[in-house]
Amino acid sequence: MTMPTLLVLYVLIEDPDREMYGLQICQTAGLPSGTIHPILARLEKTGWLTSRWEEIDTREEGRPRRRYYRLNPNSLAKVRAALHRAEPAVKALGQFRPGRAGGVS
Amino acid sequence: MSARVPGYRGPEVPVEVWEQHEMRTALASREISAVYRLLRKHGVSQRQIAAMTGQSQSEVSEILRGRQVTAYDLLRDIADGLGVPRGYMGLAYDEATAIRVVSPFDDEQVEDDERVRREFLAHAAEVTMGAAVNGPEQFPDDEGILEKPQVGLSGVSSAPAPRRPVAQASKQAIGWVSRVLPTVDRERYLEECLGELDDLAQSRHPLRVQLSYVLGLASRVLALRFALRGSDAETWEQAG
């Protein structure tokens, strides 16, 4: 699992019942603007996420409807387990020091 | 414009001055020239006006002689400098999210299109080439970035301000980018992304944030295509 994906899951697991739209998740996770949709799409394909269109009268609200995402309640255990597995990697990341050009990859 | 002394507020203009009918009319139609003339009537000198708005005295005098002010940034600086409630000039300020631009006047829209195109392209060059093509002052704080997510704002919309339209250039770019996506998903992502752009258009630096968004999307659109087609999603995931 990639780091951006982890960040997205961290954001969503914080309040698993909460629905959020893409831009909101992206900003909360601190990811670069516009880069979140592949992650969401992949998680949705895997079944960890579900999404739906917001039900509003766009005329009345004066804005387009949003696409809302939330964790699939049936996948919560899997998501938690995945985050748990990723913990060592996340911790290790905290120990990186800026190094030579070319870095750590 | 840089003559403004940080923190200097100048003589406070009595609040009731802003409430007078003539003044309200001048503010509402953004006739800065008339606004300044009325201030002069109330004994505020050119020098004082300049100090408050951060303009040079000669600029103030030009405006007094009838020069039109149409640039949004300048209007905003003038409103803020003078201490005029922004709403009086149709420049709404929404503390819950960010500064929103409310433009009740159509002429600004016309001017917008050309300018949007130019600034957008200039900024594209700046972002992609790392060079400040139009001078750094064009996009002052690149850290201002994305205003807070507009969560639960629907309740605030009882007196909805007109929303700023998404820049034509962003729409076009999203259109191009979306062509990479599988046909079945294209429409959904077009709508979703245009919706997000619409959100961003309400922010303080609409062009810049729209551009970052479009660039971000473009940079990841192949990944999105892979994710949607699913077939090679696993290998892709490994590659990250």
mmCIF file of C-alpha atoms in Angstrom:
data_model
loop_
_atom_site.group_PDB
_atom_site.id
_atom_site.type_symbol
_atom_site.label_atom_id
_atom_site.label_comp_id
_atom_site.label_asym_id
_atom_site.label_seq_id
_atom_site.Cartn_x
_atom_site.Cartn_y
_atom_site.Cartn_z
ATOM 1 C CA MET A 1 0.000 0.000 0.000
ATOM 2 C CA THR A 2 1.340 3.394 -0.910
ATOM 3 C CA MET A 3 1.739 6.228 1.512
ATOM 4 C CA PRO A 4 -0.967 8.415 -0.074
ATOM 5 C CA THR A 5 -3.384 5.501 0.186
ATOM 6 C CA LEU A 6 -2.511 5.118 3.844
ATOM 7 C CA LEU A 7 -3.130 8.790 4.430
ATOM 8 C CA VAL A 8 -6.546 8.542 2.824
ATOM 9 C CA LEU A 9 -7.448 5.565 4.979
ATOM 10 C CA TYR A 10 -6.242 7.344 8.090
ATOM 11 C CA VAL A 11 -8.511 10.251 7.288
ATOM 12 C CA LEU A 12 -11.521 8.061 6.678
ATOM 13 C CA ILE A 13 -11.061 5.701 9.598
ATOM 14 C CA GLU A 14 -11.029 8.590 12.004
ATOM 15 C CA ASP A 15 -14.780 8.694 11.723
ATOM 16 C CA PRO A 16 -15.856 5.665 9.711
ATOM 17 C CA ASP A 17 -19.471 6.778 9.454
ATOM 18 C CA ARG A 18 -18.640 10.120 7.994
ATOM 19 C CA GLU A 19 -19.086 10.827 4.329
ATOM 20 C CA MET A 20 -16.555 13.091 2.694
ATOM 21 C CA TYR A 21 -16.074 14.321 -0.841
ATOM 22 C CA GLY A 22 -12.869 13.986 -2.795
ATOM 23 C CA LEU A 23 -11.529 17.482 -2.390
ATOM 24 C CA GLN A 24 -12.198 17.362 1.305
ATOM 25 C CA ILE A 25 -10.413 14.060 1.799
ATOM 26 C CA CYS A 26 -7.540 15.266 -0.326
ATOM 27 C CA GLN A 27 -7.093 18.421 1.707
ATOM 28 C CA THR A 28 -7.508 16.688 5.031
ATOM 29 C CA ALA A 29 -4.933 14.082 4.049
ATOM 30 C CA GLY A 30 -2.603 16.834 2.893
ATOM 31 C CA LEU A 31 -2.245 15.336 -0.555
ATOM 32 C CA PRO A 32 -1.483 17.442 -3.609
ATOM 33 C CA SER A 33 -4.599 18.907 -5.114
ATOM 34 C CA GLY A 34 -6.262 16.767 -7.755
ATOM 35 C CA THR A 35 -4.292 13.601 -7.060
ATOM 36 C CA ILE A 36 -6.739 11.657 -4.969
ATOM 37 C CA HIS A 37 -9.084 10.110 -7.476
ATOM 38 C CA PRO A 38 -6.918 7.147 -8.479
ATOM 39 C CA ILE A 39 -6.616 6.211 -4.812
ATOM 40 C CA LEU A 40 -10.327 6.500 -4.214
ATOM 41 C CA ALA A 41 -11.112 4.575 -7.357
ATOM 42 C CA ARG A 42 -8.791 1.775 -6.378
ATOM 43 C CA LEU A 43 -10.157 1.548 -2.865
ATOM 44 C CA GLU A 44 -13.654 1.526 -4.242
ATOM 45 C CA LYS A 45 -12.795 -1.252 -6.677
ATOM 46 C CA THR A 46 -11.384 -3.231 -3.783
ATOM 47 C CA GLY A 47 -14.653 -2.724 -1.966
ATOM 48 C CA TRP A 48 -13.215 -0.817 0.946
ATOM 49 C CA LEU A 49 -14.973 2.366 -0.062
ATOM 50 C CA THR A 50 -18.406 3.178 -1.307
ATOM 51 C CA SER A 51 -19.479 6.343 -3.005
ATOM 52 C CA ARG A 52 -22.676 8.048 -4.011
ATOM 53 C CA TRP A 53 -23.843 11.288 -5.467
ATOM 54 C CA GLU A 54 -25.012 13.890 -3.025
ATOM 55 C CA GLU A 55 -28.753 14.343 -3.205
ATOM 56 C CA ILE A 56 -29.338 18.035 -3.458
ATOM 57 C CA ASP A 57 -31.280 20.382 -5.611
ATOM 58 C CA THR A 58 -28.363 21.952 -7.414
ATOM 59 C CA ARG A 59 -30.490 24.907 -8.464
ATOM 60 C CA GLU A 60 -31.419 25.653 -4.909
ATOM 61 C CA GLU A 61 -27.935 25.136 -3.524
ATOM 62 C CA GLY A 62 -26.341 27.000 -6.371
ATOM 63 C CA ARG A 63 -23.514 24.503 -6.650
ATOM 64 C CA PRO A 64 -22.874 21.162 -8.312
ATOM 65 C CA ARG A 65 -23.584 17.982 -6.398
ATOM 66 C CA ARG A 66 -20.683 16.244 -4.767
ATOM 67 C CA ARG A 67 -19.515 12.704 -4.890
ATOM 68 C CA TYR A 68 -19.423 11.416 -1.345
ATOM 69 C CA TYR A 69 -17.144 8.632 -0.159
ATOM 70 C CA ARG A 70 -17.172 6.591 3.003
ATOM 71 C CA LEU A 71 -15.647 3.397 4.272
ATOM 72 C CA ASN A 72 -17.637 0.322 3.539
ATOM 73 C CA PRO A 73 -18.879 -0.844 6.960
ATOM 74 C CA ASN A 74 -18.219 -4.441 5.926
ATOM 75 C CA SER A 75 -14.580 -3.693 5.269
ATOM 76 C CA LEU A 76 -13.743 -1.845 8.452
ATOM 77 C CA ALA A 77 -11.942 -4.824 9.942
ATOM 78 C CA LYS A 78 -9.832 -5.217 6.826
ATOM 79 C CA VAL A 79 -8.980 -1.537 6.737
ATOM 80 C CA ARG A 80 -7.992 -1.555 10.391
ATOM 81 C CA ALA A 81 -5.853 -4.618 9.855
ATOM 82 C CA ALA A 82 -4.142 -3.029 6.874
ATOM 83 C CA LEU A 83 -3.401 0.121 8.809
ATOM 84 C CA HIS A 84 -2.081 -1.977 11.647
ATOM 85 C CA ARG A 85 0.217 -3.845 9.293
ATOM 86 C CA ALA A 86 1.468 -0.579 7.871
ATOM 87 C CA GLU A 87 2.363 0.843 11.250
ATOM 88 C CA PRO A 88 6.011 -0.267 11.302
ATOM 89 C CA ALA A 89 6.558 1.296 7.901
ATOM 90 C CA VAL A 90 4.981 4.545 9.002
ATOM 91 C CA LYS A 91 7.099 4.591 12.132
ATOM 92 C CA ALA A 92 10.234 3.853 10.151
ATOM 93 C CA LEU A 93 9.417 6.784 7.949
ATOM 94 C CA GLY A 94 9.701 9.052 10.942
ATOM 95 C CA GLN A 95 13.311 8.005 11.347
ATOM 96 C CA PHE A 96 14.465 9.075 7.944
ATOM 97 C CA ARG A 97 17.030 11.781 7.807
ATOM 98 C CA PRO A 98 17.629 13.963 4.824
ATOM 99 C CA GLY A 99 20.363 12.160 2.991
ATOM 100 C CA ARG A 100 22.395 12.356 -0.154
ATOM 101 C CA ALA A 101 20.784 13.232 -3.406
ATOM 102 C CA GLY A 102 19.186 10.153 -4.851
ATOM 103 C CA GLY A 103 17.693 9.416 -1.488
ATOM 104 C CA VAL A 104 16.460 6.278 0.034
ATOM 105 C CA SER A 105 14.502 4.538 -2.640
ATOM 106 C CA MET B 1 0.852 50.175 -4.026
ATOM 107 C CA SER B 2 3.676 49.121 -1.791
ATOM 108 C CA ALA B 3 3.690 52.429 0.034
ATOM 109 C CA ARG B 4 1.259 51.078 2.545
ATOM 110 C CA VAL B 5 2.596 51.088 6.059
ATOM 111 C CA PRO B 6 1.881 47.742 7.652
ATOM 112 C CA GLY B 7 -0.667 48.066 10.357
ATOM 113 C CA TYR B 8 -1.358 51.678 9.619
ATOM 114 C CA ARG B 9 -5.064 52.294 9.563
ATOM 115 C CA GLY B 10 -5.054 56.019 9.045
ATOM 116 C CA PRO B 11 -7.772 58.180 10.468
ATOM 117 C CA GLU B 12 -10.819 56.146 11.165
ATOM 118 C CA VAL B 13 -13.599 57.216 8.887
ATOM 119 C CA PRO B 14 -16.719 57.562 11.011
ATOM 120 C CA VAL B 15 -18.961 54.592 10.426
ATOM 121 C CA GLU B 16 -21.961 56.728 9.582
ATOM 122 C CA VAL B 17 -20.140 58.103 6.551
ATOM 123 C CA TRP B 18 -20.350 54.672 4.943
ATOM 124 C CA GLU B 19 -24.049 54.514 5.681
ATOM 125 C CA GLN B 20 -25.036 57.657 3.827
ATOM 126 C CA HIS B 21 -27.095 57.098 0.753
ATOM 127 C CA GLU B 22 -24.700 58.750 -1.686
ATOM 128 C CA MET B 23 -21.814 56.781 -0.301
ATOM 129 C CA ARG B 24 -23.670 53.501 -0.382
ATOM 130 C CA THR B 25 -24.585 54.121 -3.994
ATOM 131 C CA ALA B 26 -21.018 54.957 -4.934
ATOM 132 C CA LEU B 27 -19.719 51.876 -3.124
ATOM 133 C CA ALA B 28 -22.325 49.592 -4.611
ATOM 134 C CA SER B 29 -21.438 50.701 -8.120
ATOM 135 C CA ARG B 30 -17.734 50.645 -7.228
ATOM 136 C CA GLU B 31 -17.311 54.244 -8.277
ATOM 137 C CA ILE B 32 -14.136 54.733 -6.321
ATOM 138 C CA SER B 33 -13.758 58.176 -7.758
ATOM 139 C CA ALA B 34 -17.074 59.197 -6.210
ATOM 140 C CA VAL B 35 -16.151 57.451 -2.971
ATOM 141 C CA TYR B 36 -12.947 59.452 -2.712
ATOM 142 C CA ARG B 37 -14.727 62.697 -3.556
ATOM 143 C CA LEU B 38 -17.228 62.053 -0.785
ATOM 144 C CA LEU B 39 -14.402 61.326 1.624
ATOM 145 C CA ARG B 40 -12.774 64.617 0.674
ATOM 146 C CA LYS B 41 -16.069 66.320 1.478
ATOM 147 C CA HIS B 42 -15.865 64.799 4.919
ATOM 148 C CA GLY B 43 -12.471 66.352 5.363
ATOM 149 C CA VAL B 44 -10.283 63.348 4.610
ATOM 150 C CA SER B 45 -7.241 64.492 2.689
ATOM 151 C CA GLN B 46 -5.740 62.838 -0.371
ATOM 152 C CA ARG B 47 -2.712 61.977 1.680
ATOM 153 C CA GLN B 48 -4.865 60.303 4.302
ATOM 154 C CA ILE B 49 -6.754 58.321 1.682
ATOM 155 C CA ALA B 50 -3.450 57.215 0.193
ATOM 156 C CA ALA B 51 -2.177 56.147 3.596
ATOM 157 C CA MET B 52 -5.290 54.120 4.263
ATOM 158 C CA THR B 53 -5.485 52.340 0.939
ATOM 159 C CA GLY B 54 -1.766 51.932 0.417
ATOM 160 C CA GLN B 55 -1.876 53.792 -2.855
ATOM 161 C CA SER B 56 0.426 56.586 -3.843
ATOM 162 C CA GLN B 57 -0.929 60.088 -3.562
ATOM 163 C CA SER B 58 -0.711 60.559 -7.299
ATOM 164 C CA GLU B 59 -2.799 57.439 -7.838
ATOM 165 C CA VAL B 60 -5.411 58.774 -5.459
ATOM 166 C CA SER B 61 -5.445 62.057 -7.269
ATOM 167 C CA GLU B 62 -5.825 60.318 -10.625
ATOM 168 C CA ILE B 63 -8.777 58.410 -9.298
ATOM 169 C CA LEU B 64 -10.254 61.608 -7.928
ATOM 170 C CA ARG B 65 -9.974 63.009 -11.425
ATOM 171 C CA GLY B 66 -12.036 60.123 -12.693
ATOM 172 C CA ARG B 67 -9.808 57.143 -13.319
ATOM 173 C CA GLN B 68 -11.830 53.951 -13.048
ATOM 174 C CA VAL B 69 -10.834 51.195 -10.687
ATOM 175 C CA THR B 70 -11.863 47.764 -11.878
ATOM 176 C CA ALA B 71 -9.139 45.374 -10.726
ATOM 177 C CA TYR B 72 -10.530 43.159 -8.025
ATOM 178 C CA ASP B 73 -7.397 43.138 -5.910
ATOM 179 C CA LEU B 74 -7.229 46.882 -5.855
ATOM 180 C CA LEU B 75 -10.911 47.203 -5.016
ATOM 181 C CA ARG B 76 -10.390 44.778 -2.183
ATOM 182 C CA ASP B 77 -7.366 46.659 -0.879
ATOM 183 C CA ILE B 78 -9.284 49.893 -1.047
ATOM 184 C CA ALA B 79 -12.276 48.439 0.772
ATOM 185 C CA ASP B 80 -10.063 46.916 3.441
ATOM 186 C CA GLY B 81 -7.851 49.961 3.734
ATOM 187 C CA LEU B 82 -10.758 52.312 4.202
ATOM 188 C CA GLY B 83 -12.507 49.919 6.520
ATOM 189 C CA VAL B 84 -15.559 49.581 4.316
ATOM 190 C CA PRO B 85 -17.546 46.431 4.894
ATOM 191 C CA ARG B 86 -16.700 44.415 1.805
ATOM 192 C CA GLY B 87 -20.295 43.541 1.212
ATOM 193 C CA TYR B 88 -21.036 47.191 0.455
ATOM 194 C CA MET B 89 -18.886 46.862 -2.633
ATOM 195 C CA GLY B 90 -20.103 43.435 -3.543
ATOM 196 C CA LEU B 91 -16.847 41.964 -2.320
ATOM 197 C CA ALA B 92 -18.080 39.460 0.156
ATOM 198 C CA TYR B 93 -15.936 38.071 2.888
ATOM 199 C CA ASP B 94 -16.747 34.720 4.319
ATOM 200 C CA GLU B 95 -14.722 34.038 7.410
ATOM 201 C CA ALA B 96 -15.840 30.459 7.701
ATOM 202 C CA THR B 97 -14.041 29.474 4.556
ATOM 203 C CA ALA B 98 -12.057 31.948 2.595
ATOM 204 C CA ILE B 99 -12.487 35.120 0.728
ATOM 205 C CA ARG B 100 -15.140 34.798 -1.847
ATOM 206 C CA VAL B 101 -15.422 36.994 -4.769
ATOM 207 C CA VAL B 102 -18.872 38.173 -5.480
ATOM 208 C CA SER B 103 -19.276 39.876 -8.744
ATOM 209 C CA PRO B 104 -22.705 41.299 -9.313
ATOM 210 C CA PHE B 105 -21.490 43.143 -12.360
ATOM 211 C CA ASP B 106 -21.361 41.533 -15.723
ATOM 212 C CA ASP B 107 -18.625 43.687 -17.115
ATOM 213 C CA GLU B 108 -16.149 42.089 -14.776
ATOM 214 C CA GLN B 109 -17.063 38.755 -16.211
ATOM 215 C CA VAL B 110 -16.189 39.928 -19.681
ATOM 216 C CA GLU B 111 -12.849 41.266 -18.579
ATOM 217 C CA ASP B 112 -12.352 38.026 -16.714
ATOM 218 C CA ASP B 113 -12.192 35.664 -19.597
ATOM 219 C CA GLU B 114 -9.239 37.219 -21.326
ATOM 220 C CA ARG B 115 -7.402 37.818 -18.084
ATOM 221 C CA VAL B 116 -8.111 34.340 -16.788
ATOM 222 C CA ARG B 117 -6.622 32.834 -19.889
ATOM 223 C CA ARG B 118 -3.514 34.940 -19.688
ATOM 224 C CA GLU B 119 -2.880 34.455 -15.996
ATOM 225 C CA PHE B 120 -3.668 30.810 -16.201
ATOM 226 C CA LEU B 121 -1.139 30.201 -18.906
ATOM 227 C CA ALA B 122 1.427 32.382 -17.201
ATOM 228 C CA HIS B 123 1.000 30.448 -14.022
ATOM 229 C CA ALA B 124 1.123 27.162 -15.865
ATOM 230 C CA ALA B 125 4.500 28.181 -17.186
ATOM 231 C CA GLU B 126 5.551 29.224 -13.732
ATOM 232 C CA VAL B 127 4.558 25.950 -12.190
ATOM 233 C CA THR B 128 5.939 23.718 -14.878
ATOM 234 C CA MET B 129 9.135 25.617 -15.608
ATOM 235 C CA GLY B 130 9.716 26.951 -12.147
ATOM 236 C CA ALA B 131 10.073 30.453 -13.466
ATOM 237 C CA ALA B 132 8.126 33.490 -12.406
ATOM 238 C CA VAL B 133 7.056 34.494 -15.871
ATOM 239 C CA ASN B 134 4.865 37.365 -14.918
ATOM 240 C CA GLY B 135 6.757 38.524 -11.912
ATOM 241 C CA PRO B 136 6.221 37.111 -8.467
ATOM 242 C CA GLU B 137 3.533 39.578 -7.458
ATOM 243 C CA GLN B 138 1.051 37.913 -9.756
ATOM 244 C CA PHE B 139 0.508 35.063 -7.346
ATOM 245 C CA PRO B 140 1.602 36.392 -4.020
ATOM 246 C CA ASP B 141 1.413 33.620 -1.461
ATOM 247 C CA ASP B 142 1.879 30.217 -2.874
ATOM 248 C CA GLU B 143 1.368 28.871 0.584
ATOM 249 C CA GLY B 144 -2.138 30.228 0.962
ATOM 250 C CA ILE B 145 -3.138 27.113 -0.934
ATOM 251 C CA LEU B 146 -6.298 25.321 -0.343
ATOM 252 C CA GLU B 147 -8.719 27.000 1.897
ATOM 253 C CA LYS B 148 -10.379 24.863 4.496
ATOM 254 C CA PRO B 149 -12.725 22.235 3.206
ATOM 255 C CA GLN B 150 -16.136 23.729 3.022
ATOM 256 C CA VAL B 151 -17.725 21.208 5.265
ATOM 257 C CA GLY B 152 -21.339 21.596 6.180
ATOM 258 C CA LEU B 153 -21.605 24.943 4.567
ATOM 259 C CA SER B 154 -24.986 24.188 3.148
ATOM 260 C CA GLY B 155 -26.567 25.692 6.251
ATOM 261 C CA VAL B 156 -24.892 29.015 5.616
ATOM 262 C CA SER B 157 -26.420 29.446 2.249
ATOM 263 C CA SER B 158 -29.621 31.058 3.412
ATOM 264 C CA ALA B 159 -28.541 34.222 1.635
ATOM 265 C CA PRO B 160 -26.468 32.648 -1.081
ATOM 266 C CA ALA B 161 -23.794 34.778 -2.628
ATOM 267 C CA PRO B 162 -23.425 34.322 -6.354
ATOM 268 C CA ARG B 163 -20.745 31.751 -6.965
ATOM 269 C CA ARG B 164 -17.742 32.491 -9.057
ATOM 270 C CA PRO B 165 -17.755 30.465 -12.211
ATOM 271 C CA VAL B 166 -15.041 27.937 -12.924
ATOM 272 C CA ALA B 167 -12.489 29.407 -15.285
ATOM 273 C CA GLN B 168 -13.080 28.443 -18.880
ATOM 274 C CA ALA B 169 -9.500 27.295 -19.169
ATOM 275 C CA SER B 170 -9.915 24.854 -16.271
ATOM 276 C CA LYS B 171 -13.015 23.406 -17.846
ATOM 277 C CA GLN B 172 -11.203 22.893 -21.072
ATOM 278 C CA ALA B 173 -8.238 21.296 -19.387
ATOM 279 C CA ILE B 174 -10.466 18.922 -17.429
ATOM 280 C CA GLY B 175 -12.169 18.016 -20.675
ATOM 281 C CA TRP B 176 -8.864 17.080 -22.285
ATOM 282 C CA VAL B 177 -7.644 15.179 -19.276
ATOM 283 C CA SER B 178 -10.840 13.184 -18.961
ATOM 284 C CA ARG B 179 -10.422 11.781 -22.456
ATOM 285 C CA VAL B 180 -7.792 9.470 -21.089
ATOM 286 C CA LEU B 181 -10.393 7.782 -18.895
ATOM 287 C CA PRO B 182 -12.446 4.779 -19.937
ATOM 288 C CA THR B 183 -15.576 5.977 -21.692
ATOM 289 C CA VAL B 184 -17.956 4.519 -19.123
ATOM 290 C CA ASP B 185 -16.390 6.485 -16.294
ATOM 291 C CA ARG B 186 -15.719 9.676 -18.133
ATOM 292 C CA GLU B 187 -18.943 11.458 -17.395
ATOM 293 C CA ARG B 188 -18.873 10.707 -13.722
ATOM 294 C CA TYR B 189 -15.362 12.050 -13.272
ATOM 295 C CA LEU B 190 -16.064 15.077 -15.397
ATOM 296 C CA GLU B 191 -18.940 15.958 -13.138
ATOM 297 C CA GLU B 192 -17.066 15.146 -9.963
ATOM 298 C CA CYS B 193 -13.997 17.123 -10.946
ATOM 299 C CA LEU B 194 -15.918 20.087 -12.270
ATOM 300 C CA GLY B 195 -17.768 20.136 -8.960
ATOM 301 C CA GLU B 196 -14.498 20.232 -7.083
ATOM 302 C CA LEU B 197 -13.209 22.944 -9.371
ATOM 303 C CA ASP B 198 -16.345 24.898 -8.628
ATOM 304 C CA ASP B 199 -15.468 24.662 -4.957
ATOM 305 C CA LEU B 200 -11.960 25.855 -5.649
ATOM 306 C CA ALA B 201 -13.220 28.714 -7.790
ATOM 307 C CA GLN B 202 -14.654 30.248 -4.636
ATOM 308 C CA SER B 203 -11.277 30.388 -2.962
ATOM 309 C CA ARG B 204 -8.998 33.303 -2.484
ATOM 310 C CA HIS B 205 -6.718 32.560 -5.405
ATOM 311 C CA PRO B 206 -9.117 30.787 -7.680
ATOM 312 C CA LEU B 207 -6.854 30.573 -10.683
ATOM 313 C CA ARG B 208 -3.888 29.251 -8.849
ATOM 314 C CA VAL B 209 -5.780 26.601 -6.942
ATOM 315 C CA GLN B 210 -7.678 25.566 -10.030
ATOM 316 C CA LEU B 211 -4.441 25.207 -11.883
ATOM 317 C CA SER B 212 -2.825 23.102 -9.164
ATOM 318 C CA TYR B 213 -5.885 20.934 -9.197
ATOM 319 C CA VAL B 214 -5.836 20.443 -12.941
ATOM 320 C CA LEU B 215 -2.122 19.736 -12.953
ATOM 321 C CA GLY B 216 -2.507 17.269 -10.095
ATOM 322 C CA LEU B 217 -5.305 15.541 -11.904
ATOM 323 C CA ALA B 218 -3.369 15.420 -15.145
ATOM 324 C CA SER B 219 -0.349 13.964 -13.409
ATOM 325 C CA ARG B 220 -2.416 11.112 -11.984
ATOM 326 C CA VAL B 221 -4.886 10.517 -14.741
ATOM 327 C CA LEU B 222 -3.122 7.428 -16.048
ATOM 328 C CA ALA B 223 -3.168 5.961 -12.579
ATOM 329 C CA LEU B 224 -6.865 6.695 -12.450
ATOM 330 C CA ARG B 225 -7.353 4.973 -15.758
ATOM 331 C CA PHE B 226 -5.566 1.890 -14.492
ATOM 332 C CA ALA B 227 -7.525 1.940 -11.266
ATOM 333 C CA LEU B 228 -10.802 2.109 -13.135
ATOM 334 C CA ARG B 229 -10.017 -0.628 -15.598
ATOM 335 C CA GLY B 230 -9.064 -2.811 -12.703
ATOM 336 C CA SER B 231 -7.466 -5.563 -14.759
ATOM 337 C CA ASP B 232 -3.940 -4.636 -13.851
ATOM 338 C CA ALA B 233 -4.833 -2.867 -10.652
ATOM 339 C CA GLU B 234 -2.794 -5.292 -8.581
ATOM 340 C CA THR B 235 0.442 -4.874 -10.469
ATOM 341 C CA TRP B 236 -0.124 -1.179 -10.516
ATOM 342 C CA GLU B 237 -0.572 -1.152 -6.763
ATOM 343 C CA GLN B 238 2.784 -2.816 -6.357
ATOM 344 C CA ALA B 239 4.377 -0.239 -8.590
ATOM 345 C CA GLY B 240 2.682 2.455 -6.570
#
